[in-house]
mmCIF file of C-alpha atoms in Angstrom:
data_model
loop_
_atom_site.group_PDB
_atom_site.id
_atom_site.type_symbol
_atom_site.label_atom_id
_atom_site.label_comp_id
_atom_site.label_asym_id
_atom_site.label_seq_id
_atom_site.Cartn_x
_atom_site.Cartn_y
_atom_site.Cartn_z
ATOM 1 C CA UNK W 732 -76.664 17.189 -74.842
ATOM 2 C CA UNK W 733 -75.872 20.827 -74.999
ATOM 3 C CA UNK W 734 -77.538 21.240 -71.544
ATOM 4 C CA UNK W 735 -75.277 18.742 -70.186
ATOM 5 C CA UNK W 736 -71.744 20.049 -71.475
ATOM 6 C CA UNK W 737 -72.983 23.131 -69.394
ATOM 7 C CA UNK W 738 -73.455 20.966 -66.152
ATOM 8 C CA UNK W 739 -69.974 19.459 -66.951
ATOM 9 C CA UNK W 740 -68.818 22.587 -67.157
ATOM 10 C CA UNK W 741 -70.360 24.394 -64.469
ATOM 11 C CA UNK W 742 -68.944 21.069 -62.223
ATOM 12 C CA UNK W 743 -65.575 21.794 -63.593
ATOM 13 C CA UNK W 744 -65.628 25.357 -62.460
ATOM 14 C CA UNK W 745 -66.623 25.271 -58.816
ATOM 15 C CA UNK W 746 -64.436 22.558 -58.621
ATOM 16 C CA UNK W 747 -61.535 25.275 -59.534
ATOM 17 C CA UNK W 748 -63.117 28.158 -57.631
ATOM 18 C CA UNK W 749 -63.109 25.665 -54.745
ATOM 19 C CA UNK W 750 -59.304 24.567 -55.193
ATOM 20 C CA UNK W 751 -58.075 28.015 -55.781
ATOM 21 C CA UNK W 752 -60.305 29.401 -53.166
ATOM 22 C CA UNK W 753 -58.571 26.937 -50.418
ATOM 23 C CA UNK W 754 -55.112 27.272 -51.796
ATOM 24 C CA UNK W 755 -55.844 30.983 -51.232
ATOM 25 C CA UNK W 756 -56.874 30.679 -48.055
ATOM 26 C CA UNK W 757 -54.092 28.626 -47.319
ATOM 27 C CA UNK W 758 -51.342 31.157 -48.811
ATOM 28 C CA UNK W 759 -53.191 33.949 -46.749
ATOM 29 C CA UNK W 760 -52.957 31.864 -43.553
ATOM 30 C CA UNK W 761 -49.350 31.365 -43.958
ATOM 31 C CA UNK W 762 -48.597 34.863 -45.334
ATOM 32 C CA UNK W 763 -50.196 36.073 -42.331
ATOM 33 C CA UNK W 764 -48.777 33.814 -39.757
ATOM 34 C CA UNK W 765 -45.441 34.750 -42.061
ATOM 35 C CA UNK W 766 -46.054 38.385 -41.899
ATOM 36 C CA UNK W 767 -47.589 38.476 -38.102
ATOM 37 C CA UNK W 768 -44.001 36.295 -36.882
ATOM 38 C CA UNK W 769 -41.969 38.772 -38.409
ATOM 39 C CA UNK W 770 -43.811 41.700 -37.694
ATOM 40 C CA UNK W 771 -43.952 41.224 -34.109
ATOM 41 C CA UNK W 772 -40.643 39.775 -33.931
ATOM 42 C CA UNK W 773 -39.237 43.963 -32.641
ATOM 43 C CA UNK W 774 -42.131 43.960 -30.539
ATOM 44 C CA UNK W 775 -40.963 40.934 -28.691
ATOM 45 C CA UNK W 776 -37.529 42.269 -28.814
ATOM 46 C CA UNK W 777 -38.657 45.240 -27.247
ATOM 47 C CA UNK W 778 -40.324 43.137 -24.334
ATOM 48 C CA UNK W 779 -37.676 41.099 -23.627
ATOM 49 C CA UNK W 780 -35.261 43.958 -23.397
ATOM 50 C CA UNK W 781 -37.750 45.625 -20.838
ATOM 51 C CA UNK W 782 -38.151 42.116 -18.871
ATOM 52 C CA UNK W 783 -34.300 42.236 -18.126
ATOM 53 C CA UNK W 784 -34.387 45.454 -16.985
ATOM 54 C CA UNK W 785 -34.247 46.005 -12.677
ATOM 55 C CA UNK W 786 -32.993 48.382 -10.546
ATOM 56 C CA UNK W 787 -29.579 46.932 -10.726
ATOM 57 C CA UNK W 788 -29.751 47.536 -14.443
ATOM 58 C CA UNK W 789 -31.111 50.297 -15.100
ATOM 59 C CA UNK W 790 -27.973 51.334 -17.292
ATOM 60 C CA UNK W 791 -29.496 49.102 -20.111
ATOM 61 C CA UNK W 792 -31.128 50.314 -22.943
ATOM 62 C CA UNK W 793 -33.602 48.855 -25.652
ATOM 63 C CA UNK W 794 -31.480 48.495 -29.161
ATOM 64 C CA UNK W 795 -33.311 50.882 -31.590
ATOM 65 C CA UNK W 796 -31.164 49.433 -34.191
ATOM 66 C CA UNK W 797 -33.230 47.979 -37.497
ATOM 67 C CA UNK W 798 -36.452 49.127 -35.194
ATOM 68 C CA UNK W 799 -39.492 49.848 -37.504
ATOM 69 C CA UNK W 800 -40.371 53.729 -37.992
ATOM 70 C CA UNK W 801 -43.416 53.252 -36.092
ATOM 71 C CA UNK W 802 -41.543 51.093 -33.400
ATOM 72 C CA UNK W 803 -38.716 53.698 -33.125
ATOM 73 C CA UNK W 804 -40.537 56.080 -31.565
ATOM 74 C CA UNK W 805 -41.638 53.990 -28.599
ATOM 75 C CA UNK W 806 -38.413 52.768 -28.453
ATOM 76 C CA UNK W 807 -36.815 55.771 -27.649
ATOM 77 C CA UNK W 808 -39.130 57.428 -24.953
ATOM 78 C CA UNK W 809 -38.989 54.260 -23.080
ATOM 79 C CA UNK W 810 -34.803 54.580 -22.943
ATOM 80 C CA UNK W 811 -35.602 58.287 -22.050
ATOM 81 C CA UNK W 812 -37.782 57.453 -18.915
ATOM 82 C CA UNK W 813 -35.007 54.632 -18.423
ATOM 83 C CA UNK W 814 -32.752 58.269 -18.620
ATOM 84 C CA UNK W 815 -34.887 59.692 -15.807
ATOM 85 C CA UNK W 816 -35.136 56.366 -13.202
ATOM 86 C CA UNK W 817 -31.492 55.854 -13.536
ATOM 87 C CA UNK W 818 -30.211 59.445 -12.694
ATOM 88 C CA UNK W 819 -33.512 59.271 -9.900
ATOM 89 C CA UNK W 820 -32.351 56.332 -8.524
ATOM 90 C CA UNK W 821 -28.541 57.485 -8.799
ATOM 91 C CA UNK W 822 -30.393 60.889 -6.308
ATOM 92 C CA UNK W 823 -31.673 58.353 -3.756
ATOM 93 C CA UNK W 824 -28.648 56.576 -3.494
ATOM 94 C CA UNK W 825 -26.405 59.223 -2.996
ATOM 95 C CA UNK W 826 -28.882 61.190 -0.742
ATOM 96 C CA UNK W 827 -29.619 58.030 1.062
ATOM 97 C CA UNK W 828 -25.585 58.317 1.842
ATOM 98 C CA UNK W 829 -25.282 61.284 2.616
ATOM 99 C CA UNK W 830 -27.609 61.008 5.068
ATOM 100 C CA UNK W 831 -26.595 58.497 6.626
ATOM 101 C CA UNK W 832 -22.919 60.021 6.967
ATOM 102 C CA UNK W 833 -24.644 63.227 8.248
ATOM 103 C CA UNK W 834 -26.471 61.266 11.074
ATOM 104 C CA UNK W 835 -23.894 58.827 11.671
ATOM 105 C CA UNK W 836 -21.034 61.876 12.498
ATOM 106 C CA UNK W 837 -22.920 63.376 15.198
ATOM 107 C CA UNK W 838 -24.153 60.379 16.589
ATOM 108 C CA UNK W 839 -20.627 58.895 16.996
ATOM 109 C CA UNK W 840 -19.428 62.354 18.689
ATOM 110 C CA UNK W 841 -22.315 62.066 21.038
ATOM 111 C CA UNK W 842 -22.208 58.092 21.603
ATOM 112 C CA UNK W 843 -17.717 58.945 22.345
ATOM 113 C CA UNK W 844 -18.247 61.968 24.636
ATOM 114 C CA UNK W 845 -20.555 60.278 26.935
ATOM 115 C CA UNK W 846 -18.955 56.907 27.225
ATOM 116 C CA UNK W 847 -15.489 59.441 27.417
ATOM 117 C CA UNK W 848 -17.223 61.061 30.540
ATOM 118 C CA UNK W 849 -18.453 57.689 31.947
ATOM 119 C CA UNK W 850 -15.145 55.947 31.718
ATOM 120 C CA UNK W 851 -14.614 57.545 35.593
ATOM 121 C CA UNK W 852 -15.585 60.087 37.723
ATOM 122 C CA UNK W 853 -15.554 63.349 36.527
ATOM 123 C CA UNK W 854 -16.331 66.558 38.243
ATOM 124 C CA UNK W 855 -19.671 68.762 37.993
ATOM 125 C CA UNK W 856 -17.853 70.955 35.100
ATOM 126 C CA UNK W 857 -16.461 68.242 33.001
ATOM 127 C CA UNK W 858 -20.181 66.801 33.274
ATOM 128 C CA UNK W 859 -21.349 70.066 32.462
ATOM 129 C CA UNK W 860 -19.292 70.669 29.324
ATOM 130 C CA UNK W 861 -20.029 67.305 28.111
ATOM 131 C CA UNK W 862 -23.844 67.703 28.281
ATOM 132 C CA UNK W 863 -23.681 71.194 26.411
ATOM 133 C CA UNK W 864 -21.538 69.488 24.202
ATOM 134 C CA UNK W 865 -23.935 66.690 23.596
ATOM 135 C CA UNK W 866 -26.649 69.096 23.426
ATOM 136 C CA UNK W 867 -24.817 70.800 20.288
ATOM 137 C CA UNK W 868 -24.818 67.462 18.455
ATOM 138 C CA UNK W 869 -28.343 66.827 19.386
ATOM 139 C CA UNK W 870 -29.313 70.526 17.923
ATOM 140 C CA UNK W 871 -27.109 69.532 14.824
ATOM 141 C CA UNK W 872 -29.445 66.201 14.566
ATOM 142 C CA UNK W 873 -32.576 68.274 14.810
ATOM 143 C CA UNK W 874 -31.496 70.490 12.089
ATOM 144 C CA UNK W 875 -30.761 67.826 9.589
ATOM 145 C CA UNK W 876 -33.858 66.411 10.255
ATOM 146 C CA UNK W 877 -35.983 69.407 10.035
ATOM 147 C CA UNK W 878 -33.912 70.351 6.917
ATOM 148 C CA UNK W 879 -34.514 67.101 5.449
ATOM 149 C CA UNK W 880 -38.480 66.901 5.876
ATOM 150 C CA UNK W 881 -38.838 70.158 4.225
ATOM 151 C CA UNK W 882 -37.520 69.629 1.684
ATOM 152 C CA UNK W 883 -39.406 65.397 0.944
ATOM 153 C CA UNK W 884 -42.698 67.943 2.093
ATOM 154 C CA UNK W 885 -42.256 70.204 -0.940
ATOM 155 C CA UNK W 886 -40.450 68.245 -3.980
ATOM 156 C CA UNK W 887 -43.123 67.676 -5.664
ATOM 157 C CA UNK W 888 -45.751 69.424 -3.895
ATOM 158 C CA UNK W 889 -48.155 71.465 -6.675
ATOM 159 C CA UNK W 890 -50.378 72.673 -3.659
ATOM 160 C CA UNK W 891 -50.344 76.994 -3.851
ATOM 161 C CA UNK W 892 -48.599 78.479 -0.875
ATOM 162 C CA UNK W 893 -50.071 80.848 1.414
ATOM 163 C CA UNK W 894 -49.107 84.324 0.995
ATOM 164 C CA UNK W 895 -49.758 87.320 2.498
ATOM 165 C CA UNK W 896 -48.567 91.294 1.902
ATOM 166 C CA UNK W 897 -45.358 91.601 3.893
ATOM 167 C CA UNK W 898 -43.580 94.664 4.679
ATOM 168 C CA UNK W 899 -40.334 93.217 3.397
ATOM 169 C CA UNK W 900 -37.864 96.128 5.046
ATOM 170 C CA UNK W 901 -39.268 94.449 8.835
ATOM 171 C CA UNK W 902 -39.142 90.922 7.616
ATOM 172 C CA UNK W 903 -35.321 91.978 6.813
ATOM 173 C CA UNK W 904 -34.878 93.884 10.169
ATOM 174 C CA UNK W 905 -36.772 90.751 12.120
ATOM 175 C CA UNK W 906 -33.539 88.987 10.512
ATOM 176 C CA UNK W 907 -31.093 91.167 11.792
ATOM 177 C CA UNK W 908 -32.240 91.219 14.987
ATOM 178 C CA UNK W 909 -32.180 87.660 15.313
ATOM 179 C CA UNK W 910 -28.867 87.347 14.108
ATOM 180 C CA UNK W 911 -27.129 90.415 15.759
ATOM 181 C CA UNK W 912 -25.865 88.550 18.490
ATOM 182 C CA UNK W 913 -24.160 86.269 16.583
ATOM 183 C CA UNK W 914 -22.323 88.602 13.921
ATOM 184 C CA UNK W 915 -21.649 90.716 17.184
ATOM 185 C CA UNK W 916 -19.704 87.632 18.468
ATOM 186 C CA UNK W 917 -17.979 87.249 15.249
ATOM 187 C CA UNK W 918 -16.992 90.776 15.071
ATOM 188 C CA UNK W 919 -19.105 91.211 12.049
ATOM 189 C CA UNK W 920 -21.312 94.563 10.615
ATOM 190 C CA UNK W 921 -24.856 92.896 9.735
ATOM 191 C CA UNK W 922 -26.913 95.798 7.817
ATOM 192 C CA UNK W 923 -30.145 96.408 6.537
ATOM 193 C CA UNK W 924 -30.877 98.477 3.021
ATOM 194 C CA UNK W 925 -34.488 98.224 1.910
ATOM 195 C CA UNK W 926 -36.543 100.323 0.101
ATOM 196 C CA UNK W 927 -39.204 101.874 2.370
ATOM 197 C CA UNK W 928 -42.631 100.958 2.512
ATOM 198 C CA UNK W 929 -42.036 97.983 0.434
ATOM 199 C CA UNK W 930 -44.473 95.332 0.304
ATOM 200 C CA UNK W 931 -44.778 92.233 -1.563
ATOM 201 C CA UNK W 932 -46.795 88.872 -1.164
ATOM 202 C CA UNK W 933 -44.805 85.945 0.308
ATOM 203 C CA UNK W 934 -45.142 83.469 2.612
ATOM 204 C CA UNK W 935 -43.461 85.647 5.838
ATOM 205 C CA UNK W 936 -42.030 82.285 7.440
ATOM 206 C CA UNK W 937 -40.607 80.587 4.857
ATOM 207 C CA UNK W 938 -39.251 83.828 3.060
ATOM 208 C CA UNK W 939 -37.606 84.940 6.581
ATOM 209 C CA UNK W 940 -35.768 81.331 7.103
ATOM 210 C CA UNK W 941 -34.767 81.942 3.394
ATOM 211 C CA UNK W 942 -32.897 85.161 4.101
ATOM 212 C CA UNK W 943 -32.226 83.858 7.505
ATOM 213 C CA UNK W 944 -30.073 81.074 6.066
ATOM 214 C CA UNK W 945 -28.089 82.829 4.059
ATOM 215 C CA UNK W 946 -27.468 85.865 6.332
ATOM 216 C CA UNK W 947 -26.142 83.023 8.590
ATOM 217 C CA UNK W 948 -23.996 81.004 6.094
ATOM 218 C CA UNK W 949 -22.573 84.429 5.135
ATOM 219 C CA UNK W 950 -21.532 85.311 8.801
ATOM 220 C CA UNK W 951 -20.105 82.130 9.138
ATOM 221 C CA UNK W 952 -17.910 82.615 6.017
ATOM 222 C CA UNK W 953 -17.035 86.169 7.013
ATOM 223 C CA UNK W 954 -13.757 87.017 8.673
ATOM 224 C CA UNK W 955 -13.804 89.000 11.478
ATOM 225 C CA UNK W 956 -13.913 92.778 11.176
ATOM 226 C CA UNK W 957 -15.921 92.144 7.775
ATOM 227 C CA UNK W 958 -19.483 92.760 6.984
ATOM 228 C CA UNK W 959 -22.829 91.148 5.589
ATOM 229 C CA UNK W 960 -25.941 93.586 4.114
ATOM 230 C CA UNK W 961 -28.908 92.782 2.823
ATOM 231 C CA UNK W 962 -30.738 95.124 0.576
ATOM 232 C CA UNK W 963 -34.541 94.761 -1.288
ATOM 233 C CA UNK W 964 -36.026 96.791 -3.622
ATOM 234 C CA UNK W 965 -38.601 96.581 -6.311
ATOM 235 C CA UNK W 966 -36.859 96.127 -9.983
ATOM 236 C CA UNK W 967 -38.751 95.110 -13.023
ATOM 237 C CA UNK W 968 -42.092 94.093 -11.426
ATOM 238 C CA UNK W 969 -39.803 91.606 -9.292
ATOM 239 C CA UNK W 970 -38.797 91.950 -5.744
ATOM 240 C CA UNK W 971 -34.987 91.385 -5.716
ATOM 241 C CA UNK W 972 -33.317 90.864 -2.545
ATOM 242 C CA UNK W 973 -29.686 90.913 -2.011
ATOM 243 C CA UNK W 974 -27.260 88.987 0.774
ATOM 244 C CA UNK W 975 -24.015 90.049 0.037
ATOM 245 C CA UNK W 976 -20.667 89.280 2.709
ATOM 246 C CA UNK W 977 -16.906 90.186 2.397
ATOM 247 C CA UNK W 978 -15.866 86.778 2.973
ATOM 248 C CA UNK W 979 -13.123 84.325 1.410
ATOM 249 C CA UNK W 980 -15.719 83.771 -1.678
ATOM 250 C CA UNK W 981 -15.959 80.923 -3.819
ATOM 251 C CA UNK W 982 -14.184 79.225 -5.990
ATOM 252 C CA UNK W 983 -15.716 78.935 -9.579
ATOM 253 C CA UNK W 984 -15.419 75.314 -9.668
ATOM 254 C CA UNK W 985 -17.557 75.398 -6.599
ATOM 255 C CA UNK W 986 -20.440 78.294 -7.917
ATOM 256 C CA UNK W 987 -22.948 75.697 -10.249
ATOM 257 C CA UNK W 988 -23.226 73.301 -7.111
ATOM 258 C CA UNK W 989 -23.448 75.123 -4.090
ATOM 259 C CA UNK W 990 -27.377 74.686 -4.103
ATOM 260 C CA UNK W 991 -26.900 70.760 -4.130
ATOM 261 C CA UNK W 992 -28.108 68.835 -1.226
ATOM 262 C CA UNK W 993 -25.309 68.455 1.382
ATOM 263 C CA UNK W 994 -22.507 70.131 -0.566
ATOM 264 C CA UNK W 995 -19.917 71.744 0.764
ATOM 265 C CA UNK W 996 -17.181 74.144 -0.989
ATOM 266 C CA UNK W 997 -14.946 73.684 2.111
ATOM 267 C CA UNK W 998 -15.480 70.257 4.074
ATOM 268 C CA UNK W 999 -13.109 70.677 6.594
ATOM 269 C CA UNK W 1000 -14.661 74.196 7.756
ATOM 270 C CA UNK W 1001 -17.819 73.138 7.589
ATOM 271 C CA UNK W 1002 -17.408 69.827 9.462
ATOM 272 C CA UNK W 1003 -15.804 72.106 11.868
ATOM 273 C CA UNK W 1004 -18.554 74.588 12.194
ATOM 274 C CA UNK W 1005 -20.702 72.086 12.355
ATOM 275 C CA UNK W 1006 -22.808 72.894 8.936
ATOM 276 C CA UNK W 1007 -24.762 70.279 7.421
ATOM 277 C CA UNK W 1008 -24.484 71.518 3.598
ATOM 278 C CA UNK W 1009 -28.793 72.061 3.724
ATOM 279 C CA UNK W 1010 -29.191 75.937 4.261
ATOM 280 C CA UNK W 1011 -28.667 76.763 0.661
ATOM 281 C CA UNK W 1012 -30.646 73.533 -0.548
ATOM 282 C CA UNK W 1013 -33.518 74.658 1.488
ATOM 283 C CA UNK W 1014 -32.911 78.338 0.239
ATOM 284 C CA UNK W 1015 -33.139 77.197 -3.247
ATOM 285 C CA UNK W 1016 -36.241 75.248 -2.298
ATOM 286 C CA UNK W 1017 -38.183 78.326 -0.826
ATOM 287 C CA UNK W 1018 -37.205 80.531 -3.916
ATOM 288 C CA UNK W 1019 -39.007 78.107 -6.316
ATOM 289 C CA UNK W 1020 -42.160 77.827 -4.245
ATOM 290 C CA UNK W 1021 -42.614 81.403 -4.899
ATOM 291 C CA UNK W 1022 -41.814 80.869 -8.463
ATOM 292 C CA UNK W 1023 -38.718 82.976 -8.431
ATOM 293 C CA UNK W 1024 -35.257 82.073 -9.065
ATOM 294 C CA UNK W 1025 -32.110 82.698 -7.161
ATOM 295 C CA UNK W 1026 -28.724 83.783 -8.676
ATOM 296 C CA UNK W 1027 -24.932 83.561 -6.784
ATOM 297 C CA UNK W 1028 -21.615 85.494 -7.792
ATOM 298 C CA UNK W 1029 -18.383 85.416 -6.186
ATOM 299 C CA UNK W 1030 -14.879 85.718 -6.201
ATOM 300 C CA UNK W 1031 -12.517 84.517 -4.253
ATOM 301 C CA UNK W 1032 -10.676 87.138 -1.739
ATOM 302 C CA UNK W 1033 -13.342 89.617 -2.393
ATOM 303 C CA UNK W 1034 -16.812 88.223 -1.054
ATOM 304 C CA UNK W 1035 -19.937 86.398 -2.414
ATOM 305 C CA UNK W 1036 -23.681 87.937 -3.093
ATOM 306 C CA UNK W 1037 -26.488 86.463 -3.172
ATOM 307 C CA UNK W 1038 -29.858 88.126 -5.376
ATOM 308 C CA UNK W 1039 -33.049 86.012 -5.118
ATOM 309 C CA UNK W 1040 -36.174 87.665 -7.594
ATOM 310 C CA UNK W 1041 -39.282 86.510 -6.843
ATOM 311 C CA UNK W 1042 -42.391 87.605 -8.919
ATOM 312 C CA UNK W 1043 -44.717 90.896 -7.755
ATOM 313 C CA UNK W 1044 -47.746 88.785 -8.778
ATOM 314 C CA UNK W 1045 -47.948 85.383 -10.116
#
């Protein structure tokens, strides 16, 4: 009898441990499908925010708002990259125009001098003029172009460049030479102070068309009967080398973006002289592939200088 009340009993028991055991299992199923829906629920917020997002939106952000501690975090270095691709893609777009307006300007002149010139006969001067003319616009073209691949060939480049020991007083008197003809026209004093015997690794091209671009943006913003020096010399373990004119200067306002791509203090003399607003871009550019760094001051009336530094040894 005894033995049996314990069978009952036993019975009874697993019955119990069987119900609560699937009511358990039950509860944690639906906890966890409870838990799981709400749990993912920012997750999925998160991906439908990025689904929405193209390159005509790019000025939407993910809603960090009520965003989980460890959510938050990816939250906010996805709107950060969404930071970068919209001012990247804001670049392109305004490069892309300002290309095309660069391009499109000379290109029109050419395209209206020749069907000008074709309208009727003309005489072997007129014809003459016209293709010199046309040739100027061509060589404006080039330069743009030229400009322009330089500077897509290094913008991200991480390859080292080739240097070599360069006697930097020549490289600055190679310069001058080069350019004496044209401050000569211009009734400008082009001089040359360097430290003698001074010698520092570069790249001899690029750092030449550096210095060569700015010795010929400062003659062309030189009055006549001014002057434009450059000067090197070794200071702090850093070759410094100076451009300095006694042009019409700059305008503050002007100073933080005169390195931009295609900018241009004074559009109507440059448009005129037939500048394309890349010299000081590509100066800039040159400057930072010798991992140096390039500093402008200038006041209006009174002149602008130019001091790049660039690093003894890297």
């Amino acid at each position: 009898m005894m033995r049996d009340n314990d069978q009952d009993l036993l019975a009874r028991y697993r019955e119990r441990l069987g119900l609560v055991l699937g009511l358990s299992l039950i509860l944690c199923s639906l906890a966890g499908y409870v838990i799981a829906r709400f749990g993912t629920r920012p997750i999925h917020r998160i991906s439908r925010s990025a689904e929405h997002i193209r390159s005509t939106t790019l000025h939407e952000r993910i809603d960090t708002v009520g965003l989980p501690a460890e959510l938050l975090g990816m939250a906010q270095t996805f709107n950060s990259m969404l930071d970068r691709l919209q001012e990247a893609f804001a670049r392109v777009s305004q490069f892309s125009d300002d290309v095309a307006h660069e391009l499109r300007t000379p290109i029109n002149n050419l395209r209206g001098e020749i069907e000008v010139v074709l309208s009727k006969a003309r005489s072997d001067d007129e014809y003459r003029e016209t293709l010199g003319s046309g040739l100027e616009e061509c060589a404006r073209i080039s330069r743009v172009i030229q400009s322009l691949l330089f500077l897509a060939r290094t913008e991200n480049t991480i390859e080292p460049l080739p240097r070599e020991p360069v006697d930097v007083g020549h490289a600055l008197h190679t310069v001058q030479e080069f350019y004496e003809a044209a401050a000569s026209e211009a009734a400008i004093a082009l001089r040359v102070d360097a430290t003698p015997d001074l010698w520092a690794p570069l790249n001899r091209t690029l750092f030449q068309q550096a210095i060569g671009n700015l010795v010929s943006n400062a003659i062309a913003h030189t009055p006549r009967g001014g002057s434009v020096q450059m000067a090197a010399c070794m200071k702090a373990d850093q070759l410094q080398v100076i451009v300095a004119d006694t042009g019409g200067g700059i305008a503050s306002e002007h100073l933080p973006h005169v390195f931009k791509r295609f900018y241009r203090a004074d559009p109507a003399r440059s448009s005129a002289e037939h500048r394309v607003g890349l010299g000081l871009a590509v100066v800039k550019r040159i400057v930072e592939r010798h991992n140096g760094r390039i500093d402008i001051e200038s006041l209006p009336a009174r002149g602008t200088q130019v001091t790049v530094r660039l690093p003894f040894a890297d």
